Structures are given as structure tokens and as C-alpha cells.
Short mmCIF file of N, CA, C and O in Angstrom, two decimals:
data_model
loop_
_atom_site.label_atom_id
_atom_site.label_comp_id
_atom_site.label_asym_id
_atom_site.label_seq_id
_atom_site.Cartn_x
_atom_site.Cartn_y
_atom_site.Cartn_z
N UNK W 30 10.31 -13.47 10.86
CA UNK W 30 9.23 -14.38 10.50
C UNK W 30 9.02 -15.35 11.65
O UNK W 30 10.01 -15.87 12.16
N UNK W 31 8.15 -15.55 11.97
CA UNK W 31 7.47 -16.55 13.05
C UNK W 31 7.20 -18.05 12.98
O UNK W 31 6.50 -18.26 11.99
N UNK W 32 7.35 -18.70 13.36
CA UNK W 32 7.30 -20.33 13.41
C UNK W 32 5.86 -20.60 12.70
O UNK W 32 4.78 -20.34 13.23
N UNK W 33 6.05 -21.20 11.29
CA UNK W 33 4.46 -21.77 11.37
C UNK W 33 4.27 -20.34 9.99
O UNK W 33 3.47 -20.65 9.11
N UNK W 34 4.73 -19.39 9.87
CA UNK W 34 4.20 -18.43 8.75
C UNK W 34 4.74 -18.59 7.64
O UNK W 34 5.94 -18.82 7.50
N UNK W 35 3.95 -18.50 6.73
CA UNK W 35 4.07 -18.35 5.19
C UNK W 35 3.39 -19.01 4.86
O UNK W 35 2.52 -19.59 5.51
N UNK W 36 3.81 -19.13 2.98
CA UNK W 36 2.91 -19.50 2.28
C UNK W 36 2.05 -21.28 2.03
O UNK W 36 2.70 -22.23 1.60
N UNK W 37 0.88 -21.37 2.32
CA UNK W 37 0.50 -22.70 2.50
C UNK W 37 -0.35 -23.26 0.74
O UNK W 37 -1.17 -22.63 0.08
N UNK W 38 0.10 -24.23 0.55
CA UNK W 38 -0.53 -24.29 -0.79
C UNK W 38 -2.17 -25.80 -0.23
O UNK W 38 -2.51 -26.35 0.82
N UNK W 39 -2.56 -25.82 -1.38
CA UNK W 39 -3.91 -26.71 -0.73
C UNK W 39 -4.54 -27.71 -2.28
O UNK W 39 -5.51 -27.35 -2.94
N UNK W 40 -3.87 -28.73 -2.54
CA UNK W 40 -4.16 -29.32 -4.14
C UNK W 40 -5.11 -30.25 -3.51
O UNK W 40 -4.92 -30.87 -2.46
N UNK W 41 -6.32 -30.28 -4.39
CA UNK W 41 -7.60 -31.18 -4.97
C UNK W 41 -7.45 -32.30 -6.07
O UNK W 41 -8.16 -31.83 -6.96
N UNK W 42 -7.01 -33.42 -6.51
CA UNK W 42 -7.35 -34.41 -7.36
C UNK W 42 -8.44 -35.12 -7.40
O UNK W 42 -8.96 -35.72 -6.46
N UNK W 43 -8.79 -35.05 -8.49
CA UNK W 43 -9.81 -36.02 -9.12
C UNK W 43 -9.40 -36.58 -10.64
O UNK W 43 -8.97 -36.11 -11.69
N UNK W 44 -9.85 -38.00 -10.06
CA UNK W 44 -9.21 -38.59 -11.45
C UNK W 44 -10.78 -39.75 -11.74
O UNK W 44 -11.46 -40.41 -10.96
N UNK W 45 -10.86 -39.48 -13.43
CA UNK W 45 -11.73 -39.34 -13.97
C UNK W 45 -11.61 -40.51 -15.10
O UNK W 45 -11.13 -40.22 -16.19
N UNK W 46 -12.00 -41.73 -14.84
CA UNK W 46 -11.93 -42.49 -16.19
C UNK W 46 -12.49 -42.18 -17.33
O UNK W 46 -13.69 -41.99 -17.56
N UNK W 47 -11.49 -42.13 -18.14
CA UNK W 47 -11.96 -41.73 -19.61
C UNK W 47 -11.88 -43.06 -20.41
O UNK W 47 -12.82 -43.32 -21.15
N UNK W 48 -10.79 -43.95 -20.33
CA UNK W 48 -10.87 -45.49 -20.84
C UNK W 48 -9.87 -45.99 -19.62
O UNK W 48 -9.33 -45.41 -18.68
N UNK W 49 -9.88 -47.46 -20.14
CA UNK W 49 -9.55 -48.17 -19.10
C UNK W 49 -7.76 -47.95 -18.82
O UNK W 49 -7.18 -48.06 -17.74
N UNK W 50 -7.03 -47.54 -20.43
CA UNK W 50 -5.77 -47.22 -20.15
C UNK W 50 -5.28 -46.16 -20.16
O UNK W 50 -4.05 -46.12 -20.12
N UNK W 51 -6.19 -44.66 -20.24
CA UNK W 51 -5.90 -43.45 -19.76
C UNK W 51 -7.07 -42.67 -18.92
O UNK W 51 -8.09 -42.21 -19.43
N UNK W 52 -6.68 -42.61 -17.35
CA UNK W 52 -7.61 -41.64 -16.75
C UNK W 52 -7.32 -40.30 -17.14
O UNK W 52 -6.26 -39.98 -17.68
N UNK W 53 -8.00 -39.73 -16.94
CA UNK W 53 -8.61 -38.01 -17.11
C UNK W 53 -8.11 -37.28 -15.82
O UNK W 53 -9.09 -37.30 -15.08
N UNK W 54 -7.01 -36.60 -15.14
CA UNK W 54 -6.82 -36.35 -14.18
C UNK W 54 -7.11 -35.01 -14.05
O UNK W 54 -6.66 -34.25 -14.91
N UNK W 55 -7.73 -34.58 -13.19
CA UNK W 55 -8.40 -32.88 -12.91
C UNK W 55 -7.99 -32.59 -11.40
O UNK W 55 -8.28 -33.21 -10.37
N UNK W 56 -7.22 -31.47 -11.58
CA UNK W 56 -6.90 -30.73 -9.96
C UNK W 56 -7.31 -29.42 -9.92
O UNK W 56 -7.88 -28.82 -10.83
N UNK W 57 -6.96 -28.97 -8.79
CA UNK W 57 -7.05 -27.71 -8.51
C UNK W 57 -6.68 -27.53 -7.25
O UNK W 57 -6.79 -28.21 -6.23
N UNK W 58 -6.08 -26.15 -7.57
CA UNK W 58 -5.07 -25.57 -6.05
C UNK W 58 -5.34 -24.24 -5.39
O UNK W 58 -5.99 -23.42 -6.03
N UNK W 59 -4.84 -23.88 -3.98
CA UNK W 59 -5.60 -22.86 -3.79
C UNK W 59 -4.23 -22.55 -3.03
O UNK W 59 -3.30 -23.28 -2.68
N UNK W 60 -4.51 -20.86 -2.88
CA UNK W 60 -3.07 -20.62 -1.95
C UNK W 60 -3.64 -19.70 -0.61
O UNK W 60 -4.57 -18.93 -0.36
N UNK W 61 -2.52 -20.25 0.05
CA UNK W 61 -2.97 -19.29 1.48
C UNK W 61 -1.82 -18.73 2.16
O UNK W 61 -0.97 -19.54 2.52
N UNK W 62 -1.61 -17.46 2.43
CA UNK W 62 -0.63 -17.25 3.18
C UNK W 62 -0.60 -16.41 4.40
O UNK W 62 -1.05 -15.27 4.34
N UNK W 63 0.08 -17.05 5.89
CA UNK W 63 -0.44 -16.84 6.94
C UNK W 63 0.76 -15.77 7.11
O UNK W 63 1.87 -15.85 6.60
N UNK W 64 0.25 -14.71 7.96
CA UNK W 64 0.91 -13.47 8.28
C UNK W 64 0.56 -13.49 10.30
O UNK W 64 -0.47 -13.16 10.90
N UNK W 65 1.81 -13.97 10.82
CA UNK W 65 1.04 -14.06 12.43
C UNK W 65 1.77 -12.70 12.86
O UNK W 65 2.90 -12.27 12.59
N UNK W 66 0.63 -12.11 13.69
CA UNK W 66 0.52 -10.52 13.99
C UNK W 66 0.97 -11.00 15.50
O UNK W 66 0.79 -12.08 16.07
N UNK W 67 1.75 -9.56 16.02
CA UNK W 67 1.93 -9.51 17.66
C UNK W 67 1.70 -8.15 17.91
O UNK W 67 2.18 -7.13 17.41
N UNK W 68 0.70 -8.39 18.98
CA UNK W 68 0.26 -7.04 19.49
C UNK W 68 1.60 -5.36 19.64
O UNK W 68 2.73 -5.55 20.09
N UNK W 69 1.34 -4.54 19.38
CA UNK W 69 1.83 -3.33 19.67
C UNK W 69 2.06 -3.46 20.78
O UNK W 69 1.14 -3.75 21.54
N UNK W 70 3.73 -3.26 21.39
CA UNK W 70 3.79 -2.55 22.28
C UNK W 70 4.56 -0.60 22.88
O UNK W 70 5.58 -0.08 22.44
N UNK W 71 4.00 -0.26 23.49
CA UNK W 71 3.88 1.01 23.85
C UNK W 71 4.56 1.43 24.89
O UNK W 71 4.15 0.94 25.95
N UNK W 72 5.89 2.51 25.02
CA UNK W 72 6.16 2.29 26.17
C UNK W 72 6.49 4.59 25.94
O UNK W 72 6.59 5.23 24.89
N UNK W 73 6.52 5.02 27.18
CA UNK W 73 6.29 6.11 27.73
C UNK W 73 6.84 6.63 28.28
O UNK W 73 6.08 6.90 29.21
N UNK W 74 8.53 7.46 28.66
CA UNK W 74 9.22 7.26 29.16
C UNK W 74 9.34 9.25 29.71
O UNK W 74 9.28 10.10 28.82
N UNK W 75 9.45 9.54 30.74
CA UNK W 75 9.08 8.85 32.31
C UNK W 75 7.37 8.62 31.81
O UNK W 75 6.66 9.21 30.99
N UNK W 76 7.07 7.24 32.91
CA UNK W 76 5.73 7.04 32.71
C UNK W 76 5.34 7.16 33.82
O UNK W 76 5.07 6.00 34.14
N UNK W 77 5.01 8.06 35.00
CA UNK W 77 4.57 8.45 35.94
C UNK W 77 4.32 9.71 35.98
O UNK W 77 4.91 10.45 35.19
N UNK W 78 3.24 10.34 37.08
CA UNK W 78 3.67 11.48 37.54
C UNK W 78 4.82 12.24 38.04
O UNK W 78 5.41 11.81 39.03
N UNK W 79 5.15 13.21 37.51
CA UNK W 79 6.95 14.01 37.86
C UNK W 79 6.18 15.40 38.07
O UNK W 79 5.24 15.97 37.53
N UNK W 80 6.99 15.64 39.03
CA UNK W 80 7.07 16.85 39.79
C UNK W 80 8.60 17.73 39.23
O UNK W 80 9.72 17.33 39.56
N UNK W 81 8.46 18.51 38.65
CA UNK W 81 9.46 19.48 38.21
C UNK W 81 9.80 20.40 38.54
O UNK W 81 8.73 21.00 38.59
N UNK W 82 10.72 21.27 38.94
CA UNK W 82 10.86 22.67 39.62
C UNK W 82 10.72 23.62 37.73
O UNK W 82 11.01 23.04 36.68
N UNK W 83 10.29 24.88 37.81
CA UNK W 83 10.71 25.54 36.74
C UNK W 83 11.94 26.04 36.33
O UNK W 83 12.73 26.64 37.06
N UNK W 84 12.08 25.78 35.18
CA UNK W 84 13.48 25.69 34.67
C UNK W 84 14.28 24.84 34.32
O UNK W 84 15.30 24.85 33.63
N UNK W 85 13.56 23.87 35.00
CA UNK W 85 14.49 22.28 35.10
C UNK W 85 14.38 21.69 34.03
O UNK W 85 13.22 21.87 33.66
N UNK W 86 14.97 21.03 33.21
CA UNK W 86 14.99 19.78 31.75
C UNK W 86 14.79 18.61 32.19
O UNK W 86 15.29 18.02 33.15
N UNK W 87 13.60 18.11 31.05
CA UNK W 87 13.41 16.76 31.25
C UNK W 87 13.36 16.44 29.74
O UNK W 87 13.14 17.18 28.78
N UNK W 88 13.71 14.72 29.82
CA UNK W 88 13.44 14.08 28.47
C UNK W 88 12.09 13.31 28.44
O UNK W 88 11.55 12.98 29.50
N UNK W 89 11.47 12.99 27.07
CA UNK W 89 10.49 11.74 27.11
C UNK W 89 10.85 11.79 25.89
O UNK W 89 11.29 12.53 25.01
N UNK W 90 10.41 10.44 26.18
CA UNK W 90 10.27 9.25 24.74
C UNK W 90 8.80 8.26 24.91
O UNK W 90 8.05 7.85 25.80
N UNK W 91 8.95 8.20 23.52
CA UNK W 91 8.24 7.64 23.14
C UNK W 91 7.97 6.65 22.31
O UNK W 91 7.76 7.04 21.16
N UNK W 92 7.92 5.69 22.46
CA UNK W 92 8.26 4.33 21.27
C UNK W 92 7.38 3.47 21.20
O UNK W 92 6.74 3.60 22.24
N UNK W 93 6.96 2.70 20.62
CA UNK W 93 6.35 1.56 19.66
C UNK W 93 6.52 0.17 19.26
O UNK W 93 6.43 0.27 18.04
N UNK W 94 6.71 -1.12 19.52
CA UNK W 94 7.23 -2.10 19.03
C UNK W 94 6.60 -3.23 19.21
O UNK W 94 6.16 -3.67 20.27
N UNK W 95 6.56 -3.82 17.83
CA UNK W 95 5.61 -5.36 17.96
C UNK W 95 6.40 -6.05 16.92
O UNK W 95 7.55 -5.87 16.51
N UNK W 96 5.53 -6.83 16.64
CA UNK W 96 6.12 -8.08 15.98
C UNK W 96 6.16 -7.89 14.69
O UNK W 96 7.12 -8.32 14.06
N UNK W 97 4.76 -6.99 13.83
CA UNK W 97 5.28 -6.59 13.00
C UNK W 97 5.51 -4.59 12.60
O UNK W 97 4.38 -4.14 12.78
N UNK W 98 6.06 -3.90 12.35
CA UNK W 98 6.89 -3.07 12.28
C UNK W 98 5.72 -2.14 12.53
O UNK W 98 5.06 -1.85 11.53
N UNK W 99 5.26 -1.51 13.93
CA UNK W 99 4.37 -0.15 13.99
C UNK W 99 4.18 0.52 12.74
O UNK W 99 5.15 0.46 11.98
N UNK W 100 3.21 1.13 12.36
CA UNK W 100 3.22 1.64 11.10
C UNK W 100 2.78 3.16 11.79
O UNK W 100 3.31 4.14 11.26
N UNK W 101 2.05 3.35 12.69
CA UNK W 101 1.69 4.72 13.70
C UNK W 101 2.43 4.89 15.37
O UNK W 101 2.51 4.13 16.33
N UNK W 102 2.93 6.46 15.04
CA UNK W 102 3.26 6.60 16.42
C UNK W 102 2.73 8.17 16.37
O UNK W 102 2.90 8.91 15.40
N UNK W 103 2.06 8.54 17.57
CA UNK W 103 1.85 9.81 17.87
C UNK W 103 1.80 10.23 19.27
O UNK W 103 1.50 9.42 20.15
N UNK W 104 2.11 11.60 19.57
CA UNK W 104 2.56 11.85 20.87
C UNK W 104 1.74 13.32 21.12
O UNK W 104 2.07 14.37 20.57
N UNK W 105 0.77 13.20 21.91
CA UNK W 105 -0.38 14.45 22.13
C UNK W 105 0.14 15.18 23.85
O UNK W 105 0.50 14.60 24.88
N UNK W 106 -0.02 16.61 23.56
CA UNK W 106 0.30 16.74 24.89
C UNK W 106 -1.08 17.79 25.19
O UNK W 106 -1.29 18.87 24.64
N UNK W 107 -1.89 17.15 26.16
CA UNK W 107 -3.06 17.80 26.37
C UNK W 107 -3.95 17.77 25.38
O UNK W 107 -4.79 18.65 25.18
N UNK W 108 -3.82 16.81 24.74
CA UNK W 108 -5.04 16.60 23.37
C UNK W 108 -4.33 17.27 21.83
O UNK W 108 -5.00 17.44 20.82
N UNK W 109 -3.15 17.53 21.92
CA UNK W 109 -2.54 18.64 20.89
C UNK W 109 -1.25 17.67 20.32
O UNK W 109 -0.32 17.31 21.03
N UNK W 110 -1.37 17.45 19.38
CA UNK W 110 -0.19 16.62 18.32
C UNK W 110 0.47 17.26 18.93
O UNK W 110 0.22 18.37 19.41
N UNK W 111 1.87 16.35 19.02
CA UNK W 111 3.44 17.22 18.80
C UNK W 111 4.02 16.76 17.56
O UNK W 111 4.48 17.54 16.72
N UNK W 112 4.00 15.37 17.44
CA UNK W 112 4.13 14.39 16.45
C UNK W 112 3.85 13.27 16.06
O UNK W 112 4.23 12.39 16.83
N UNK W 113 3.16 12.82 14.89
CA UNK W 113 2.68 11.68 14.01
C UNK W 113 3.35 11.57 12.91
O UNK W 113 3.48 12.41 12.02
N UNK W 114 3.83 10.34 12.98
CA UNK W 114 4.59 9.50 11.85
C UNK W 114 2.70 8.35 11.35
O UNK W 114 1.92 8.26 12.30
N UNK W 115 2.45 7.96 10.57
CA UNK W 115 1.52 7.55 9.94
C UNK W 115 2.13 7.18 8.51
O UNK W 115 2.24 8.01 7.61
N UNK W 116 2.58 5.68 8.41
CA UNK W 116 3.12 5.05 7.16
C UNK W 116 2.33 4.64 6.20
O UNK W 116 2.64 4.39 5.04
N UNK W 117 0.84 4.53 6.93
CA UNK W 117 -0.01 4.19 5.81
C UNK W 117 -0.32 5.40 5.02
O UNK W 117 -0.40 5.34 3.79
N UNK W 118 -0.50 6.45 5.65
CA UNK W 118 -1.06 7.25 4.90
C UNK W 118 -0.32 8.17 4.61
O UNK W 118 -0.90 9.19 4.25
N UNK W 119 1.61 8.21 4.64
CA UNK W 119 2.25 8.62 3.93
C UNK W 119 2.73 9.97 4.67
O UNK W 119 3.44 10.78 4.06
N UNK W 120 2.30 10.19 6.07
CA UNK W 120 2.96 11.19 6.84
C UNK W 120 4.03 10.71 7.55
O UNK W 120 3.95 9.90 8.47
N UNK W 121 5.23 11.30 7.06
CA UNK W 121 6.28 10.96 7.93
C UNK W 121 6.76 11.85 8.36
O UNK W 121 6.42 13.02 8.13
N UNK W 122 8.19 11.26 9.54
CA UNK W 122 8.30 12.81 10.21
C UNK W 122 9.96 12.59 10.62
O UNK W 122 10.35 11.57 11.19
N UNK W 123 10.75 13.58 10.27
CA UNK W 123 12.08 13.06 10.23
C UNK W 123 12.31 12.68 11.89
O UNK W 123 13.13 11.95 12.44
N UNK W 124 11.36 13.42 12.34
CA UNK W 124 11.89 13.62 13.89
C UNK W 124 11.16 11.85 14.57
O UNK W 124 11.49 11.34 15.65
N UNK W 125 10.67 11.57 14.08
CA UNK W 125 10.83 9.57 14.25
C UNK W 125 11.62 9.45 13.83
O UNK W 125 12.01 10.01 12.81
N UNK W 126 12.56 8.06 14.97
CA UNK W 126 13.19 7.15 14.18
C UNK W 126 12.57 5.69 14.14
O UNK W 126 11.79 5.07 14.85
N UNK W 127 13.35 5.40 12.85
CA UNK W 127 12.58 4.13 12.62
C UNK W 127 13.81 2.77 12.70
O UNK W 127 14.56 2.62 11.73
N UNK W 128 13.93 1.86 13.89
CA UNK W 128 14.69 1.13 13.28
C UNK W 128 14.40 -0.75 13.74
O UNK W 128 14.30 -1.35 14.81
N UNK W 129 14.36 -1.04 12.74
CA UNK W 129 14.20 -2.50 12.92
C UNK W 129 12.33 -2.57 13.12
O UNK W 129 11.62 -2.10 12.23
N UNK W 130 11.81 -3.08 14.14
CA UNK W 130 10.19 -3.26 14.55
C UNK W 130 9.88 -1.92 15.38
O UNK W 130 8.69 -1.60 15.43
N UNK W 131 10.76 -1.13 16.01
CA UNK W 131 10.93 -0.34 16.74
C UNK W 131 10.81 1.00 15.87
O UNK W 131 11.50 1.09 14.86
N UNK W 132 9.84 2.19 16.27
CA UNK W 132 9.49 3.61 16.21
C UNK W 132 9.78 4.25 17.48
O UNK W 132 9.30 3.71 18.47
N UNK W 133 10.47 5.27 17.64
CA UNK W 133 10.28 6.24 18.64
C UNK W 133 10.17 7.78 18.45
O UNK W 133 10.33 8.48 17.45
N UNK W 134 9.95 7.99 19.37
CA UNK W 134 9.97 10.44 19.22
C UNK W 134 10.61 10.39 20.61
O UNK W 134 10.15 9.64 21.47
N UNK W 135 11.65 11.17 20.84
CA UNK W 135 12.12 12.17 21.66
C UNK W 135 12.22 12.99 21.52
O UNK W 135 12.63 13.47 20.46
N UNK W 136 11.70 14.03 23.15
CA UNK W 136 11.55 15.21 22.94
C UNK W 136 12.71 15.64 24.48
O UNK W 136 12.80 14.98 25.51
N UNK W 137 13.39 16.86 24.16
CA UNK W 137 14.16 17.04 25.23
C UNK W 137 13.28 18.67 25.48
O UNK W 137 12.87 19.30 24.51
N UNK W 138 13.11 19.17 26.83
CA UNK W 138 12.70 20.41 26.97
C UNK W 138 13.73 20.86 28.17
O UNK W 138 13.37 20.38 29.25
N UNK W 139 14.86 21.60 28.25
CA UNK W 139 15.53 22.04 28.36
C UNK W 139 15.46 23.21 30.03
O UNK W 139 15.97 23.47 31.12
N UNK W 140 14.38 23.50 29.04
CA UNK W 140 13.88 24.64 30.63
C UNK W 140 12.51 24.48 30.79
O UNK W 140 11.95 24.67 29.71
N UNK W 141 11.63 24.20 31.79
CA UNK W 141 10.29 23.97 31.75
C UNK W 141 9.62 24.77 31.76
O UNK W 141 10.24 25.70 32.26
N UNK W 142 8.38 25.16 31.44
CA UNK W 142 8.02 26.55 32.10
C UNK W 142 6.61 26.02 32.08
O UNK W 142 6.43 25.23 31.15
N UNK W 143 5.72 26.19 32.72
CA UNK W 143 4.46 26.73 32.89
C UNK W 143 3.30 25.55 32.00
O UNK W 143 2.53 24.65 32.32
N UNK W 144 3.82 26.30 30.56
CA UNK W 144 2.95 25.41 29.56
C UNK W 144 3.16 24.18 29.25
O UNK W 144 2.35 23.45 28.66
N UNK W 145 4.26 23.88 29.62
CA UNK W 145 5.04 22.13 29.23
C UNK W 145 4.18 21.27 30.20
O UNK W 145 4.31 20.07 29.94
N UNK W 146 3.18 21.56 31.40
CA UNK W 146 2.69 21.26 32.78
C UNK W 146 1.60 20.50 31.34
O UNK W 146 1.43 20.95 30.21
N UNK W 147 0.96 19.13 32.02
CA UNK W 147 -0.14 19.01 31.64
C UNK W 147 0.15 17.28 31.17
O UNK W 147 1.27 16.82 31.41
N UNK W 148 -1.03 16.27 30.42
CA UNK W 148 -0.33 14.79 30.63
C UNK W 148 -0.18 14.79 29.04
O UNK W 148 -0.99 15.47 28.41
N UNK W 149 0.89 14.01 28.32
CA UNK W 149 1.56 13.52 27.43
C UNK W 149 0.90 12.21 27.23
O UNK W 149 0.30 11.77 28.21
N UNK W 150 0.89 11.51 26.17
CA UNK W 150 0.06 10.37 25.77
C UNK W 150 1.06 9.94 24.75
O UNK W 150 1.71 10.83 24.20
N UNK W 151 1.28 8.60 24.40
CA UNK W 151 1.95 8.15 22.95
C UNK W 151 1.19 6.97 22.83
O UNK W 151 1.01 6.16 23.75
N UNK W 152 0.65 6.85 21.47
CA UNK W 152 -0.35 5.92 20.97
C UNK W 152 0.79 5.08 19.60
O UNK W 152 1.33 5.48 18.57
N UNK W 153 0.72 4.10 20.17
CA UNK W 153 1.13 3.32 18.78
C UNK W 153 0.40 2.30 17.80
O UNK W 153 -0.72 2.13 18.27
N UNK W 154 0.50 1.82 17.04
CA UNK W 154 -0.63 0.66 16.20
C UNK W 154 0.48 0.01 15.24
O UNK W 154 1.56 0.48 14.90
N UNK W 155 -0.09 -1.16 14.92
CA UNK W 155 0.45 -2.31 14.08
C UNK W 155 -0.84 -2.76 13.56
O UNK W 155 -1.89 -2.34 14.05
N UNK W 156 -0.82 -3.67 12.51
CA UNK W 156 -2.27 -4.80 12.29
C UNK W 156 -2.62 -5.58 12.96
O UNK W 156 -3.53 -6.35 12.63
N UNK W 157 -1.99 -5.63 14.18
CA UNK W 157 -2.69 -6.45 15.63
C UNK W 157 -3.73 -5.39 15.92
O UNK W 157 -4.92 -5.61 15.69
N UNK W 158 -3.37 -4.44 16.33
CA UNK W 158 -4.06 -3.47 17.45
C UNK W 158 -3.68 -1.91 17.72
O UNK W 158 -2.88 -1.42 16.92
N UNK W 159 -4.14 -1.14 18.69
CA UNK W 159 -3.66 -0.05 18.73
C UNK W 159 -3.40 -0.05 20.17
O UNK W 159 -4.26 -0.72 20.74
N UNK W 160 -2.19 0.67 21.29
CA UNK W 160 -2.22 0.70 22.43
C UNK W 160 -2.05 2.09 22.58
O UNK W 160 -1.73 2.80 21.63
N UNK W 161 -2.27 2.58 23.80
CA UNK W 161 -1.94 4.07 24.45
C UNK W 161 -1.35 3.75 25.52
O UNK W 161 -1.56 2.79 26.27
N UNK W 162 -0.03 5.19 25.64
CA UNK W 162 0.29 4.90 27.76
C UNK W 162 0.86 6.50 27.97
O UNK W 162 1.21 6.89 29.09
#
């Protein structure tokens, strides 16, 4: 929780002579409660261009983290899902982990070949925002 969040209450009095030795007192209250958002962050791991020989193994990851708990992570390779976790809408995926504010996907590919060639994307979102890298 963040400095300054939660619940704020907001009372109105009015007091209302009815005789001189009992006023009429009338309120009303309103509630507000502040939820402070921190942008998604997105991180891409290797996040550069890599040059691979065939055959060779590489890892990536992919992770997610803001202030409040990513609710989307997805990881496209050449425009093509590998994996989406989506909490709102109830797709989960064992192969995320989820821990604390933090989502990630790792993928290990072992031997490269040919088709693994091409750029990787991981998109994450929170109720701040959505980022890509």
C-alpha cells in the first residue's frame, strides 16, 4: 500500500433549529477510496539482438512488474502467442509464475534451429497501463 491510499470518508452537517432548546441536526457522508496505480514494468531478457550458431541454447524471460500486481503477460514470437496468462479474463497458464507484483515466462530452447530465428516481444499490463519490449 502506498503513502496517502485508502479509504477517505467526507461528513456534511447542518444543523437546523427546530426550538430554541433542541436543534434538528442533519448530515451526510460520502466515501472515497483512493487506489494509487504504478505504471507496468516490462523487462525482456536477452533484450538485444543475438547472433546464435545452430544448435546452440538460449534462455529468455520474460516478466512484468508494477506497483499493482500485472494482471497480463504475453510473449509472441513473430506475431504468434507462445504464452498468455490473462487474470481478468480467467486464462491462466501454469507455465507463468506468479509471485508477489512480479509475473514471468521462461522459455529455454536447447538446440536452435532455423525456426526459433525471428523477434520475440513480451507485453505486460496493470490498471496503470500496458508496456511492450
Amino acid at each position: 500500500q502506498y503513502r496517502g491510499e485508502g479509504k477517505y470518508t467526507c461528513t456534511g452537517h447542518n444543523y437546523l433549529p427546530n426550538s430554541a432548546t433542541n436543534p434538528d441536526e442533519k448530515s451526510s457522508s460520502s466515501d472515497l477510496t483512493l487506489v494509487i496505480t504504478k505504471d507496468v514494468m516490462v523487462d525482456l531478457t536477452p533484450s538485444s539482438i543475438m547472433e546464435i550458431d545452430h544448435g546452440q541454447s538460449v534462455s529468455l524471460r520474460c516478466s512484468a512488474e508494477g506497483g499493482r500486481i500485472p494482471h497480463f503477460l504475453s510473449v509472441k514470437h513473430e506475431g504468434v502467442t507462445l504464452v498468455e496468462y490473462d487474470k481478468e479474463n480467467n486464462k491462466i497458464s501454469n507455465e507463468v509464475k506468479v509471485i508477489g507484483h512480479n509475473i514471468s515466462y521462461e522459455k529455454s530452447i536447447r538446440s536452435i534451429v532455423y525456426s526459433d530465428d525471428g523477434e520475440y516481444v513480451c507485453i505486460g499490463k496493470n490498471r496503470a497501463g500496458q508496456k511492450k519490449e
